[in-house]
Amino acid sequence: MKKYVVALLSAAVVGLGPTAIAQQSVPEIPFDADINFLKLPAGMNLGEASGIAVNSKGDIAVFTRSNSASGPAYGATASQILLFDKTGKFLREVGKGLYAWSYAHTVRFDKDDNLWAVDKGSDMIVRFNPQDRVTMVFGRKKEASDKAEPWERVTPPRAPVPGQFRQPTDVAWDTEGNIYISDGYINSRVAKFTRDGDWVTSMGEAGGGKLGNLNTPHTIANDSKGNIYVGDRGNRRIQVI
């Protein structure tokens, strides 16, 4: 099946002035505020939360830039997954002391309740099964002994390398289970893998203006029809695959 990359939101608002947009009714989303909903163990702090996800049972995974372990990619680790039940009761920490932890970015559950963590600092994406065992790993962080430091943005950008990520940001899946990783701050592309983790292709090129050009794809999501939506942050638009 042939795929196309097209502009989505940028085209949708063409011809709509500020008045027309303001007149569109936006439904209010009801909610209850509870600042004490998440119940952490004594002495544990939440820190800066970068991602949150909910599985089919209502369990809540919070990806925070707290410190659960030392051991640098470039300094102290700033990644920790905390799991709570649907009432906010703390259940456990997932992947404590994992090699992939460096700087938390995004956490997701797939349709099978596997937990996926995208770590911007280590350039790694990790899948945990519902029993918290690591079942798939993408990417590899730099060796700390080799004077590792964060990727530097250069012009023109370095060419992407299959299987290697440079500050990835998010993950999504199509209806066939294929895996899409937005990659990210440096490579500015989307990497596609089969459901088994085999490399398929790299989509998009660093740049602005043209369809298919990406500038810091910062988030990625899917719908029930298999479309993949890419939040093209640097170009201020959403593109769909």
Short mmCIF file of N, CA and C in Angstrom, two decimals, residues 74-204:
data_model
loop_
_atom_site.label_atom_id
_atom_site.label_comp_id
_atom_site.label_asym_id
_atom_site.label_seq_id
_atom_site.Cartn_x
_atom_site.Cartn_y
_atom_site.Cartn_z
N TYR A 74 25.74 11.56 30.22
CA TYR A 74 26.53 12.79 30.28
C TYR A 74 26.63 13.31 31.71
N GLY A 75 25.97 12.66 32.65
CA GLY A 75 25.92 13.11 34.03
C GLY A 75 24.94 12.23 34.76
N ALA A 76 24.30 12.75 35.79
CA ALA A 76 23.36 11.95 36.56
C ALA A 76 22.17 11.53 35.72
N THR A 77 21.66 10.32 35.97
CA THR A 77 20.49 9.83 35.26
C THR A 77 19.27 10.65 35.63
N ALA A 78 18.44 10.96 34.64
CA ALA A 78 17.22 11.73 34.88
C ALA A 78 16.05 11.03 34.19
N SER A 79 15.83 9.76 34.53
CA SER A 79 14.72 8.98 33.99
C SER A 79 14.23 8.02 35.05
N GLN A 80 12.92 7.98 35.22
CA GLN A 80 12.33 7.08 36.20
C GLN A 80 10.86 6.86 35.82
N ILE A 81 10.44 5.58 35.71
CA ILE A 81 9.03 5.27 35.44
C ILE A 81 8.38 4.82 36.74
N LEU A 82 7.35 5.54 37.15
CA LEU A 82 6.59 5.20 38.35
C LEU A 82 5.20 4.73 37.92
N LEU A 83 4.76 3.60 38.46
CA LEU A 83 3.47 3.02 38.08
C LEU A 83 2.50 3.12 39.26
N PHE A 84 1.29 3.62 38.95
CA PHE A 84 0.23 3.77 39.94
C PHE A 84 -1.01 3.03 39.46
N ASP A 85 -1.88 2.59 40.38
CA ASP A 85 -3.14 2.00 39.95
C ASP A 85 -4.15 3.12 39.68
N LYS A 86 -5.36 2.75 39.28
CA LYS A 86 -6.35 3.74 38.85
C LYS A 86 -6.84 4.62 40.00
N THR A 87 -6.55 4.23 41.23
CA THR A 87 -6.91 5.08 42.37
C THR A 87 -5.78 6.01 42.78
N GLY A 88 -4.63 5.91 42.10
CA GLY A 88 -3.48 6.74 42.43
C GLY A 88 -2.51 6.10 43.39
N LYS A 89 -2.78 4.86 43.82
CA LYS A 89 -1.89 4.16 44.74
C LYS A 89 -0.61 3.75 44.01
N PHE A 90 0.53 4.02 44.63
CA PHE A 90 1.82 3.65 44.04
C PHE A 90 1.97 2.14 44.01
N LEU A 91 2.31 1.61 42.84
CA LEU A 91 2.52 0.17 42.69
C LEU A 91 4.00 -0.19 42.72
N ARG A 92 4.79 0.42 41.83
CA ARG A 92 6.20 0.06 41.77
C ARG A 92 6.91 0.98 40.78
N GLU A 93 8.22 0.88 40.78
CA GLU A 93 9.05 1.52 39.77
C GLU A 93 9.38 0.50 38.70
N VAL A 94 9.28 0.90 37.44
CA VAL A 94 9.52 0.00 36.31
C VAL A 94 10.91 0.29 35.74
N GLY A 95 11.72 -0.77 35.59
CA GLY A 95 13.03 -0.61 34.95
C GLY A 95 14.04 0.14 35.79
N LYS A 96 14.02 -0.04 37.08
CA LYS A 96 14.93 0.70 37.96
C LYS A 96 16.39 0.41 37.60
N GLY A 97 17.18 1.48 37.43
CA GLY A 97 18.60 1.34 37.13
C GLY A 97 18.90 0.87 35.72
N LEU A 98 17.93 0.94 34.80
CA LEU A 98 18.12 0.44 33.44
C LEU A 98 19.21 1.21 32.70
N TYR A 99 19.98 0.49 31.87
CA TYR A 99 21.07 1.10 31.11
C TYR A 99 20.57 2.21 30.19
N ALA A 100 19.33 2.10 29.73
CA ALA A 100 18.79 3.07 28.77
C ALA A 100 18.42 4.40 29.39
N TRP A 101 18.41 4.49 30.72
CA TRP A 101 17.93 5.72 31.34
C TRP A 101 18.98 6.82 31.31
N SER A 102 18.54 7.99 30.83
CA SER A 102 19.41 9.16 30.82
C SER A 102 18.60 10.43 30.98
N TYR A 103 17.63 10.67 30.06
CA TYR A 103 16.81 11.89 30.13
C TYR A 103 15.43 11.57 29.57
N ALA A 104 14.45 11.42 30.45
CA ALA A 104 13.11 10.97 30.08
C ALA A 104 12.45 11.90 29.07
N HIS A 105 11.67 11.29 28.14
CA HIS A 105 10.91 12.12 27.20
C HIS A 105 9.45 11.69 27.09
N THR A 106 9.18 10.44 26.69
CA THR A 106 7.79 10.02 26.45
C THR A 106 7.59 8.59 26.92
N VAL A 107 6.37 8.30 27.40
CA VAL A 107 5.99 6.93 27.76
C VAL A 107 4.64 6.63 27.11
N ARG A 108 4.47 5.40 26.59
CA ARG A 108 3.23 4.98 25.92
C ARG A 108 2.90 3.55 26.29
N PHE A 109 1.61 3.21 26.26
CA PHE A 109 1.16 1.82 26.27
C PHE A 109 0.63 1.48 24.89
N ASP A 110 0.97 0.28 24.36
CA ASP A 110 0.38 -0.16 23.11
C ASP A 110 -0.90 -0.95 23.41
N LYS A 111 -1.54 -1.48 22.37
CA LYS A 111 -2.84 -2.15 22.55
C LYS A 111 -2.74 -3.42 23.38
N ASP A 112 -1.53 -3.97 23.52
CA ASP A 112 -1.33 -5.18 24.32
C ASP A 112 -0.82 -4.87 25.72
N ASP A 113 -0.88 -3.61 26.10
CA ASP A 113 -0.43 -3.14 27.41
C ASP A 113 1.07 -3.27 27.62
N ASN A 114 1.83 -3.39 26.52
CA ASN A 114 3.28 -3.24 26.64
C ASN A 114 3.59 -1.77 26.91
N LEU A 115 4.56 -1.52 27.75
CA LEU A 115 4.94 -0.15 28.10
C LEU A 115 6.19 0.24 27.31
N TRP A 116 6.11 1.37 26.61
CA TRP A 116 7.22 1.86 25.80
C TRP A 116 7.75 3.16 26.39
N ALA A 117 9.07 3.25 26.54
CA ALA A 117 9.70 4.45 27.05
C ALA A 117 10.69 4.99 26.02
N VAL A 118 10.58 6.28 25.72
CA VAL A 118 11.49 6.94 24.79
C VAL A 118 12.39 7.86 25.60
N ASP A 119 13.69 7.59 25.57
CA ASP A 119 14.66 8.36 26.34
C ASP A 119 15.49 9.22 25.40
N LYS A 120 15.28 10.50 25.48
CA LYS A 120 15.98 11.44 24.60
C LYS A 120 17.48 11.47 24.86
N GLY A 121 17.88 11.34 26.12
CA GLY A 121 19.29 11.46 26.46
C GLY A 121 20.14 10.30 26.02
N SER A 122 19.60 9.08 26.09
CA SER A 122 20.38 7.89 25.72
C SER A 122 20.18 7.48 24.28
N ASP A 123 19.24 8.13 23.56
CA ASP A 123 18.92 7.77 22.18
C ASP A 123 18.34 6.36 22.09
N MET A 124 17.62 5.93 23.13
CA MET A 124 17.10 4.56 23.18
C MET A 124 15.60 4.54 23.41
N ILE A 125 14.96 3.49 22.86
CA ILE A 125 13.54 3.23 23.06
C ILE A 125 13.42 1.81 23.60
N VAL A 126 12.69 1.64 24.69
CA VAL A 126 12.61 0.35 25.38
C VAL A 126 11.15 -0.08 25.50
N ARG A 127 10.89 -1.37 25.22
CA ARG A 127 9.56 -1.93 25.44
C ARG A 127 9.59 -2.90 26.61
N PHE A 128 8.65 -2.73 27.55
CA PHE A 128 8.46 -3.65 28.68
C PHE A 128 7.16 -4.41 28.48
N ASN A 129 7.14 -5.70 28.80
CA ASN A 129 5.87 -6.42 28.78
C ASN A 129 5.11 -6.11 30.08
N PRO A 130 3.85 -6.58 30.22
CA PRO A 130 3.08 -6.25 31.42
C PRO A 130 3.71 -6.75 32.72
N GLN A 131 4.69 -7.65 32.63
CA GLN A 131 5.40 -8.12 33.82
C GLN A 131 6.69 -7.32 34.07
N ASP A 132 6.86 -6.21 33.35
CA ASP A 132 7.99 -5.28 33.51
C ASP A 132 9.30 -5.83 32.98
N ARG A 133 9.27 -6.87 32.17
CA ARG A 133 10.51 -7.40 31.58
C ARG A 133 10.77 -6.69 30.25
N VAL A 134 12.04 -6.35 30.00
CA VAL A 134 12.42 -5.72 28.74
C VAL A 134 12.30 -6.74 27.62
N THR A 135 11.52 -6.42 26.58
CA THR A 135 11.31 -7.34 25.47
C THR A 135 11.78 -6.79 24.13
N MET A 136 12.12 -5.52 24.08
CA MET A 136 12.60 -4.94 22.82
C MET A 136 13.35 -3.65 23.13
N VAL A 137 14.47 -3.45 22.42
CA VAL A 137 15.27 -2.24 22.61
C VAL A 137 15.66 -1.70 21.24
N PHE A 138 15.50 -0.40 21.04
CA PHE A 138 15.93 0.27 19.82
C PHE A 138 16.99 1.31 20.18
N GLY A 139 18.03 1.40 19.35
CA GLY A 139 19.05 2.41 19.55
C GLY A 139 20.08 2.02 20.60
N ARG A 140 21.04 2.91 20.79
CA ARG A 140 22.11 2.67 21.76
C ARG A 140 22.70 4.02 22.16
N LYS A 141 22.98 4.16 23.44
CA LYS A 141 23.57 5.43 23.88
C LYS A 141 25.08 5.40 23.68
N LYS A 142 25.66 6.58 23.67
CA LYS A 142 27.10 6.69 23.54
C LYS A 142 27.78 6.08 24.76
N GLU A 143 28.97 5.55 24.54
CA GLU A 143 29.73 5.00 25.65
C GLU A 143 30.25 6.12 26.53
N ALA A 144 29.96 6.04 27.83
CA ALA A 144 30.39 7.09 28.75
C ALA A 144 31.91 7.23 28.79
N SER A 145 32.63 6.12 28.52
CA SER A 145 34.09 6.15 28.57
C SER A 145 34.70 6.85 27.37
N ASP A 146 33.88 7.14 26.36
CA ASP A 146 34.38 7.77 25.14
C ASP A 146 34.11 9.27 25.11
N LYS A 147 34.13 9.91 26.28
CA LYS A 147 33.88 11.35 26.38
C LYS A 147 32.54 11.72 25.77
N ALA A 148 31.52 10.95 26.13
CA ALA A 148 30.19 11.17 25.57
C ALA A 148 29.66 12.54 25.98
N GLU A 149 28.96 13.17 25.06
CA GLU A 149 28.31 14.44 25.31
C GLU A 149 27.10 14.54 24.41
N PRO A 150 26.16 15.45 24.70
CA PRO A 150 24.95 15.54 23.87
C PRO A 150 25.28 15.82 22.41
N TRP A 151 24.38 15.37 21.52
CA TRP A 151 24.56 15.62 20.10
C TRP A 151 24.55 17.12 19.82
N GLU A 152 25.42 17.55 18.94
CA GLU A 152 25.46 18.95 18.53
C GLU A 152 24.71 19.10 17.21
N ARG A 153 23.87 20.12 17.14
CA ARG A 153 23.17 20.39 15.88
C ARG A 153 24.13 21.05 14.91
N VAL A 154 24.20 20.50 13.71
CA VAL A 154 25.09 21.05 12.69
C VAL A 154 24.28 21.31 11.43
N THR A 155 24.79 22.20 10.57
CA THR A 155 24.16 22.53 9.30
C THR A 155 25.13 22.29 8.17
N PRO A 156 24.77 21.44 7.17
CA PRO A 156 23.53 20.65 7.11
C PRO A 156 23.55 19.51 8.14
N PRO A 157 22.35 18.96 8.47
CA PRO A 157 22.28 17.89 9.47
C PRO A 157 23.04 16.64 9.03
N ARG A 158 23.52 15.88 9.98
CA ARG A 158 24.14 14.60 9.66
C ARG A 158 23.11 13.68 9.03
N ALA A 159 23.56 12.81 8.14
CA ALA A 159 22.65 11.86 7.52
C ALA A 159 22.19 10.83 8.55
N PRO A 160 20.88 10.50 8.60
CA PRO A 160 20.41 9.47 9.54
C PRO A 160 21.06 8.13 9.25
N VAL A 161 21.25 7.34 10.28
CA VAL A 161 21.82 6.00 10.17
C VAL A 161 20.76 4.99 10.60
N PRO A 162 20.43 3.97 9.77
CA PRO A 162 19.43 2.98 10.17
C PRO A 162 19.76 2.36 11.53
N GLY A 163 18.76 2.36 12.42
CA GLY A 163 18.95 1.75 13.72
C GLY A 163 19.58 2.64 14.77
N GLN A 164 20.07 3.82 14.36
CA GLN A 164 20.66 4.75 15.32
C GLN A 164 19.77 5.97 15.45
N PHE A 165 19.57 6.42 16.68
CA PHE A 165 18.72 7.59 16.91
C PHE A 165 19.54 8.71 17.52
N ARG A 166 19.07 9.93 17.29
CA ARG A 166 19.71 11.10 17.87
C ARG A 166 18.63 11.95 18.51
N GLN A 167 18.46 11.76 19.80
CA GLN A 167 17.45 12.44 20.60
C GLN A 167 16.03 12.15 20.09
N PRO A 168 15.61 10.88 20.15
CA PRO A 168 14.25 10.51 19.74
C PRO A 168 13.23 11.09 20.71
N THR A 169 11.97 11.16 20.26
CA THR A 169 10.96 11.87 21.05
C THR A 169 9.70 11.08 21.35
N ASP A 170 9.27 10.15 20.46
CA ASP A 170 7.97 9.52 20.67
C ASP A 170 7.87 8.25 19.84
N VAL A 171 6.79 7.47 20.08
CA VAL A 171 6.57 6.21 19.36
C VAL A 171 5.08 6.00 19.14
N ALA A 172 4.72 5.39 18.00
CA ALA A 172 3.32 5.06 17.69
C ALA A 172 3.30 3.82 16.81
N TRP A 173 2.10 3.30 16.53
CA TRP A 173 1.93 2.06 15.78
C TRP A 173 0.77 2.19 14.81
N ASP A 174 0.87 1.49 13.66
CA ASP A 174 -0.28 1.46 12.75
C ASP A 174 -1.13 0.23 13.07
N THR A 175 -2.17 0.00 12.26
CA THR A 175 -3.11 -1.08 12.55
C THR A 175 -2.48 -2.46 12.37
N GLU A 176 -1.36 -2.55 11.66
CA GLU A 176 -0.67 -3.83 11.48
C GLU A 176 0.41 -4.04 12.54
N GLY A 177 0.56 -3.11 13.44
CA GLY A 177 1.55 -3.24 14.50
C GLY A 177 2.92 -2.71 14.15
N ASN A 178 3.09 -2.14 12.93
CA ASN A 178 4.37 -1.54 12.59
C ASN A 178 4.67 -0.38 13.53
N ILE A 179 5.94 -0.16 13.78
CA ILE A 179 6.40 0.79 14.80
C ILE A 179 6.96 2.03 14.12
N TYR A 180 6.54 3.20 14.60
CA TYR A 180 7.01 4.48 14.07
C TYR A 180 7.63 5.28 15.21
N ILE A 181 8.87 5.70 15.02
CA ILE A 181 9.59 6.45 16.05
C ILE A 181 9.95 7.83 15.49
N SER A 182 9.52 8.88 16.18
CA SER A 182 9.91 10.23 15.76
C SER A 182 11.30 10.54 16.31
N ASP A 183 12.18 10.92 15.41
CA ASP A 183 13.62 10.99 15.71
C ASP A 183 14.20 12.24 15.05
N GLY A 184 14.16 13.24 15.63
CA GLY A 184 13.65 13.83 16.82
C GLY A 184 14.26 15.21 16.76
N TYR A 185 15.16 15.49 17.68
CA TYR A 185 15.79 16.81 17.77
C TYR A 185 16.93 16.97 16.76
N ILE A 186 17.59 15.89 16.39
CA ILE A 186 18.77 16.00 15.53
C ILE A 186 18.50 15.46 14.12
N ASN A 187 18.00 14.22 14.03
CA ASN A 187 17.80 13.60 12.72
C ASN A 187 16.61 14.17 11.96
N SER A 188 15.56 14.61 12.67
CA SER A 188 14.36 15.15 12.04
C SER A 188 13.83 14.22 10.96
N ARG A 189 13.46 13.01 11.39
CA ARG A 189 12.85 12.03 10.49
C ARG A 189 11.96 11.11 11.31
N VAL A 190 11.23 10.23 10.63
CA VAL A 190 10.45 9.18 11.28
C VAL A 190 11.04 7.84 10.84
N ALA A 191 11.37 6.99 11.80
CA ALA A 191 11.91 5.66 11.51
C ALA A 191 10.80 4.63 11.63
N LYS A 192 10.70 3.75 10.64
CA LYS A 192 9.66 2.71 10.64
C LYS A 192 10.29 1.33 10.80
N PHE A 193 9.68 0.51 11.67
CA PHE A 193 10.10 -0.87 11.90
C PHE A 193 8.87 -1.78 11.81
N THR A 194 9.11 -3.06 11.52
CA THR A 194 8.02 -4.02 11.59
C THR A 194 7.63 -4.25 13.04
N ARG A 195 6.54 -4.95 13.26
CA ARG A 195 6.09 -5.24 14.62
C ARG A 195 7.11 -6.09 15.39
N ASP A 196 7.98 -6.79 14.64
CA ASP A 196 9.03 -7.61 15.26
C ASP A 196 10.33 -6.85 15.47
N GLY A 197 10.35 -5.58 15.08
CA GLY A 197 11.54 -4.77 15.30
C GLY A 197 12.52 -4.72 14.16
N ASP A 198 12.15 -5.25 12.98
CA ASP A 198 13.04 -5.21 11.82
C ASP A 198 12.92 -3.85 11.13
N TRP A 199 14.07 -3.34 10.71
CA TRP A 199 14.12 -2.02 10.06
C TRP A 199 13.35 -2.06 8.74
N VAL A 200 12.56 -0.99 8.48
CA VAL A 200 11.83 -0.86 7.21
C VAL A 200 12.36 0.31 6.41
N THR A 201 12.21 1.54 6.94
CA THR A 201 12.62 2.70 6.17
C THR A 201 12.70 3.93 7.06
N SER A 202 13.31 4.96 6.51
CA SER A 202 13.35 6.28 7.14
C SER A 202 12.49 7.22 6.32
N MET A 203 11.61 7.96 6.97
CA MET A 203 10.68 8.84 6.27
C MET A 203 10.88 10.28 6.69
N GLY A 204 10.85 11.17 5.71
CA GLY A 204 11.02 12.58 5.97
C GLY A 204 12.47 13.01 5.93
#
